[in-house]
Short mmCIF file of C-alpha atoms in Angstrom, two decimals:
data_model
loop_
_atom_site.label_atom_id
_atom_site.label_comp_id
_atom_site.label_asym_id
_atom_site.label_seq_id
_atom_site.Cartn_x
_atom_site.Cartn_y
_atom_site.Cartn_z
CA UNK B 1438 25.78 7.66 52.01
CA UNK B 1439 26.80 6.01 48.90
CA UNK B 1440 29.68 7.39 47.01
CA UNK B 1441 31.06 6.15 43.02
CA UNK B 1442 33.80 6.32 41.40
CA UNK B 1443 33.85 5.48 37.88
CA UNK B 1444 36.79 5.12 35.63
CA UNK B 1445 37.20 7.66 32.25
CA UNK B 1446 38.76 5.55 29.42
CA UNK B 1447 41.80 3.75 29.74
CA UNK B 1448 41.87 3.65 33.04
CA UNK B 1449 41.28 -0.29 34.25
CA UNK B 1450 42.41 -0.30 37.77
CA UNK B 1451 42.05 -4.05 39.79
CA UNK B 1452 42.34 -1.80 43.51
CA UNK B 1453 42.03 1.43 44.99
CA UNK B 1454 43.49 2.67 48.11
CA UNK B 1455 40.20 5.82 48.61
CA UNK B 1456 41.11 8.33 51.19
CA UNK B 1457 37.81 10.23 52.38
CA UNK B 1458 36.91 13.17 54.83
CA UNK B 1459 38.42 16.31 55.84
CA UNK B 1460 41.18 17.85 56.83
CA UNK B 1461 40.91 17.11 60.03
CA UNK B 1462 39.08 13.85 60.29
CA UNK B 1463 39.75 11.30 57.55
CA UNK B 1464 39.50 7.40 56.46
CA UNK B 1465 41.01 5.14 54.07
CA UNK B 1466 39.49 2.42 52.37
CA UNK B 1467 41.02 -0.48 49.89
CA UNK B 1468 38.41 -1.50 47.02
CA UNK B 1469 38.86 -4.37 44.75
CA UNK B 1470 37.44 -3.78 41.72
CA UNK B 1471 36.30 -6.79 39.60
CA UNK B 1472 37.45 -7.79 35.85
CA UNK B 1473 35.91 -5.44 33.41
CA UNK B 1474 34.11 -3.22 36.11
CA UNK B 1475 33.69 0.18 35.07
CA UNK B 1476 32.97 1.50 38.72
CA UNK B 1477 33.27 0.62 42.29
CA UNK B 1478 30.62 2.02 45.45
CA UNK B 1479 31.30 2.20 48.97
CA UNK B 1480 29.53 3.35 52.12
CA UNK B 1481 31.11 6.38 54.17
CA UNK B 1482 29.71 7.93 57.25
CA UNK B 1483 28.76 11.13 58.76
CA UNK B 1484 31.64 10.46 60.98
CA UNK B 1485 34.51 12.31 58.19
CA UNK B 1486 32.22 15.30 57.65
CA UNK B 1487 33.56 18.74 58.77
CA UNK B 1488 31.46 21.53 60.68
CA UNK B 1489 29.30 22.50 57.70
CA UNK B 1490 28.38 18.90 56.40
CA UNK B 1491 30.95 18.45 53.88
CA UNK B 1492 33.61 16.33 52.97
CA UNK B 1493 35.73 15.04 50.04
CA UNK B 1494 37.73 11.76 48.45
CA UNK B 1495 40.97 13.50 49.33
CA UNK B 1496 43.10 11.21 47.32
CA UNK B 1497 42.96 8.22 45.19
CA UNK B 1498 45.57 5.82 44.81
CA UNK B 1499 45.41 2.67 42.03
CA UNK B 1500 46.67 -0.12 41.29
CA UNK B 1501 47.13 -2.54 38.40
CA UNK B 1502 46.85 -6.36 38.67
CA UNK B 1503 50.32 -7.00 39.79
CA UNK B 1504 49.57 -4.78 42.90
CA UNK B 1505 51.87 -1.88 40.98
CA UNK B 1506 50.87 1.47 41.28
CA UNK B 1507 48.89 3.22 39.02
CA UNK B 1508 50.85 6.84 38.50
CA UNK B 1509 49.01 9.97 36.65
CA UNK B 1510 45.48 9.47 38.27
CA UNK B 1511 43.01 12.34 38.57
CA UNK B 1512 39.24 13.69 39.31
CA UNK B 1513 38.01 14.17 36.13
CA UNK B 1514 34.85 15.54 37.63
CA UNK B 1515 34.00 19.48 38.58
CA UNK B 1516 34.37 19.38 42.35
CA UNK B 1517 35.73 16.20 44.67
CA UNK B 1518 34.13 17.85 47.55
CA UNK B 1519 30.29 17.09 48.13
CA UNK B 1520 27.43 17.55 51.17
CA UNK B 1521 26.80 14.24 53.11
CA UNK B 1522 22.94 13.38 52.66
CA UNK B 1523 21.90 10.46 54.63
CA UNK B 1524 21.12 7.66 52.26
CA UNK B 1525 22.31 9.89 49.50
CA UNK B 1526 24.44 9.04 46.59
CA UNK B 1527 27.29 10.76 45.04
CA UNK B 1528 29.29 10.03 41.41
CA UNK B 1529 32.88 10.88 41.05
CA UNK B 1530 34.83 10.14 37.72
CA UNK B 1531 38.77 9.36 38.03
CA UNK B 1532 40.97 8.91 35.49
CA UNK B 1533 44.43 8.59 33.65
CA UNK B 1534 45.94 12.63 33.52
CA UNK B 1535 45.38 14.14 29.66
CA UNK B 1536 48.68 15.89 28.46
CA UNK B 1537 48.32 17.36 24.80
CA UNK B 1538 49.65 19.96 22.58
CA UNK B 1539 49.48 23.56 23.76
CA UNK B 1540 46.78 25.62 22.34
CA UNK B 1541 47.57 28.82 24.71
CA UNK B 1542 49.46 29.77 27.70
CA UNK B 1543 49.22 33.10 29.03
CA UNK B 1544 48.85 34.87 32.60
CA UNK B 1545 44.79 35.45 33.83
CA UNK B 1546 43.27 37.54 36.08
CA UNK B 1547 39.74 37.25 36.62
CA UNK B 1548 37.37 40.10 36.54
CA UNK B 1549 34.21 38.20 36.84
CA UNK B 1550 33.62 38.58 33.50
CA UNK B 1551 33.95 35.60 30.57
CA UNK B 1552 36.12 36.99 27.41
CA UNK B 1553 37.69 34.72 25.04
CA UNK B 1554 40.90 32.97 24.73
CA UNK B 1555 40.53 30.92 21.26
CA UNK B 1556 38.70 31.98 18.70
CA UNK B 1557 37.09 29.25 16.37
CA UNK B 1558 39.67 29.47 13.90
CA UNK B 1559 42.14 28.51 16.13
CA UNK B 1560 40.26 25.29 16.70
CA UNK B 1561 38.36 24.53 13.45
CA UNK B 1562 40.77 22.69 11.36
CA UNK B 1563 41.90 20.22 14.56
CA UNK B 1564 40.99 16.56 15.44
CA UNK B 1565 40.12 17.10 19.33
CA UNK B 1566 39.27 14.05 21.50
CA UNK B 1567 39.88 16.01 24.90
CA UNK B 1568 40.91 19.63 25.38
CA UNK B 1569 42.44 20.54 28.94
CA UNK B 1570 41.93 23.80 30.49
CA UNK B 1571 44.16 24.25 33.65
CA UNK B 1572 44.90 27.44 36.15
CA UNK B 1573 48.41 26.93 37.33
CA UNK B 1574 50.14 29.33 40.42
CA UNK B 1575 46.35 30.87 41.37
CA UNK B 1576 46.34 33.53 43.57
CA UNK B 1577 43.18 34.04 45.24
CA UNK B 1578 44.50 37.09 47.81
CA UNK B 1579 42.64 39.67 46.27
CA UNK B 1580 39.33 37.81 45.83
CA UNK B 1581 36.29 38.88 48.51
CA UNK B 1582 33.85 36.72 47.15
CA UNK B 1583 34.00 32.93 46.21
CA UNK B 1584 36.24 31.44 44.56
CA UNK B 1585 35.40 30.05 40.64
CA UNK B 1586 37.03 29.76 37.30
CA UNK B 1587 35.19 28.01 34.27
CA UNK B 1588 34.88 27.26 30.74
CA UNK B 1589 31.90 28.96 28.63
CA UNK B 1590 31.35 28.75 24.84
CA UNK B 1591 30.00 32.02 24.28
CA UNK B 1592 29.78 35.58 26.75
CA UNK B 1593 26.13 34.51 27.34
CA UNK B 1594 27.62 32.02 30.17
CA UNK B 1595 26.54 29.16 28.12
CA UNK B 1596 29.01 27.05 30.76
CA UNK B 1597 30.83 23.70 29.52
CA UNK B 1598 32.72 22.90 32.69
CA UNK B 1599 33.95 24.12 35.72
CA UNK B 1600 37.74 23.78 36.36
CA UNK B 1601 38.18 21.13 39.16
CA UNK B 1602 40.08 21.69 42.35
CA UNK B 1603 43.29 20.25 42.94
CA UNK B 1604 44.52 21.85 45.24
CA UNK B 1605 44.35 26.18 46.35
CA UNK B 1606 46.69 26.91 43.71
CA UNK B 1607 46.00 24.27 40.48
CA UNK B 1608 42.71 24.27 38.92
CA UNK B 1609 41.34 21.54 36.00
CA UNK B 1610 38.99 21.12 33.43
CA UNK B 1611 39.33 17.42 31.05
CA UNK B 1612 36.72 18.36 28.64
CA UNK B 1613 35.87 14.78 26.25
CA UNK B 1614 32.20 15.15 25.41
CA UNK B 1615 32.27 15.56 21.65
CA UNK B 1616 29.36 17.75 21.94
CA UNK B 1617 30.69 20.21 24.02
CA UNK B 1618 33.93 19.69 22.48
CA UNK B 1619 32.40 20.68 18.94
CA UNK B 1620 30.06 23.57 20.58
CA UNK B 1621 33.84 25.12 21.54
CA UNK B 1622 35.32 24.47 17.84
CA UNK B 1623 31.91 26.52 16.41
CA UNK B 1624 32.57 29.08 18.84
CA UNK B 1625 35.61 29.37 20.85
CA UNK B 1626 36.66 28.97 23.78
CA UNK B 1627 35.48 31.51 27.04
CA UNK B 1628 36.88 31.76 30.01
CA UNK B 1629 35.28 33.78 33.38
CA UNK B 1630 36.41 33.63 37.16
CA UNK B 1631 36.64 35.51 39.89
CA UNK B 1632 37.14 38.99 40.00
CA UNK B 1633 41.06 39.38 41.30
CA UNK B 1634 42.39 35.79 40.75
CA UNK B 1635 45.42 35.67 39.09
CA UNK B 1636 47.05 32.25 37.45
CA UNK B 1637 48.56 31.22 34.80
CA UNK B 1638 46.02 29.54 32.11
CA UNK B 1639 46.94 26.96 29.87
CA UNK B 1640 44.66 25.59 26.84
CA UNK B 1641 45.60 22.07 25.72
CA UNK B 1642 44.42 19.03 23.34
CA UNK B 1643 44.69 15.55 22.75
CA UNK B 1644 43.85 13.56 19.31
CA UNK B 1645 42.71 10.53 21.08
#
């Protein structure tokens, strides 16, 4: 199975150190990535998949031309974790971490339900080239069902993104498509996840 990784803007990395698997049966894997490249591809085997079929690119480490590290690197994409398919092919998108000016911060608990947290007013007026919607400190105890948390522009679960896992108790969402970005200035931005999760949300945005 082929897997991706492509790089989000600004990040030009000449190596990556790719940790892949589970958590109990894992690889790592140095890439050099040529001048200019905007991806790299490797193969990975059945071998690092757990009992159900699935495994993940656990962690990514980077580095610059000089062999120094790379610090602040994320999945930008909805889920790291993915089904091996023989002969398949699978896309991740890593890149530098987006910090911005605080648009909200407030405790959540999910009720499976999307209600809004910014109303268009809040975001007409602003010069947005990413917003960033995190769930710090989540609590998934009193969840029976499975476990999700997403942003929606509207209560008809029009969805713009899932909030990527980091790890059980940090969610992430680096939102930079300008048409999503100005569906959310027209109509706010929607929140929905489980029914019993508890976190702290945080609404962010950068200018560029």
């Amino acid at each position: 199975m082929t897997v991706t990784l492509s790089f989000g803007s600004g990040f030009n990395p000449a190596k990556l150190v790719v940790k892949y698997g589970n958590n109990d049966n894992s690889k790592s894997e140095t890439l050099n990535v040529e001048n200019s490249a905007t991806s790299v591809s490797f193969e990975i085997s059945s071998e690092y998949k757990n009992s159900d079929g699935w495994l993940a690119v656990l962690s990514v480490t980077a580095y610059d031309s000089d062999d120094n590290e790379i610090e602040n690197v994320e999945c930008n994409s909805a889920n790291n974790w993915f089904e091996f398919a023989s002969g398949g092919a699978v896309s991740l998108e890593y890149g530098l971490v987006a910090t911005g000016s605080d648009l909200y911060s407030q405790n959540y608990t999910g009720d499976g339900n999307v209600s809004c947290k910014l109303d268009s007013s809040s975001l007409t007026d602003l010069t947005i080239a990413s917003l960033i919607v995190e769930a710090t400190d989540c609590n998934w105890e009193s969840v029976s069902g499975d476990w999700w948390i997403g942003v929606y522009s509207d209560t008809s679960w029009t969805k713009i993104a899932d909030l990527a896992w980091i790890d059980n108790t940090h969610y992430k969402a680096t939102i930079t498509d300008s048409e999503k970005i100005s569906s959310l200035k027209n109509t706010g931005i929607f929140i929905g996840a489980s029914s019993g999760m508890t976190c702290t949300l945080t609404i962010s945005y950068t200018t560029e």
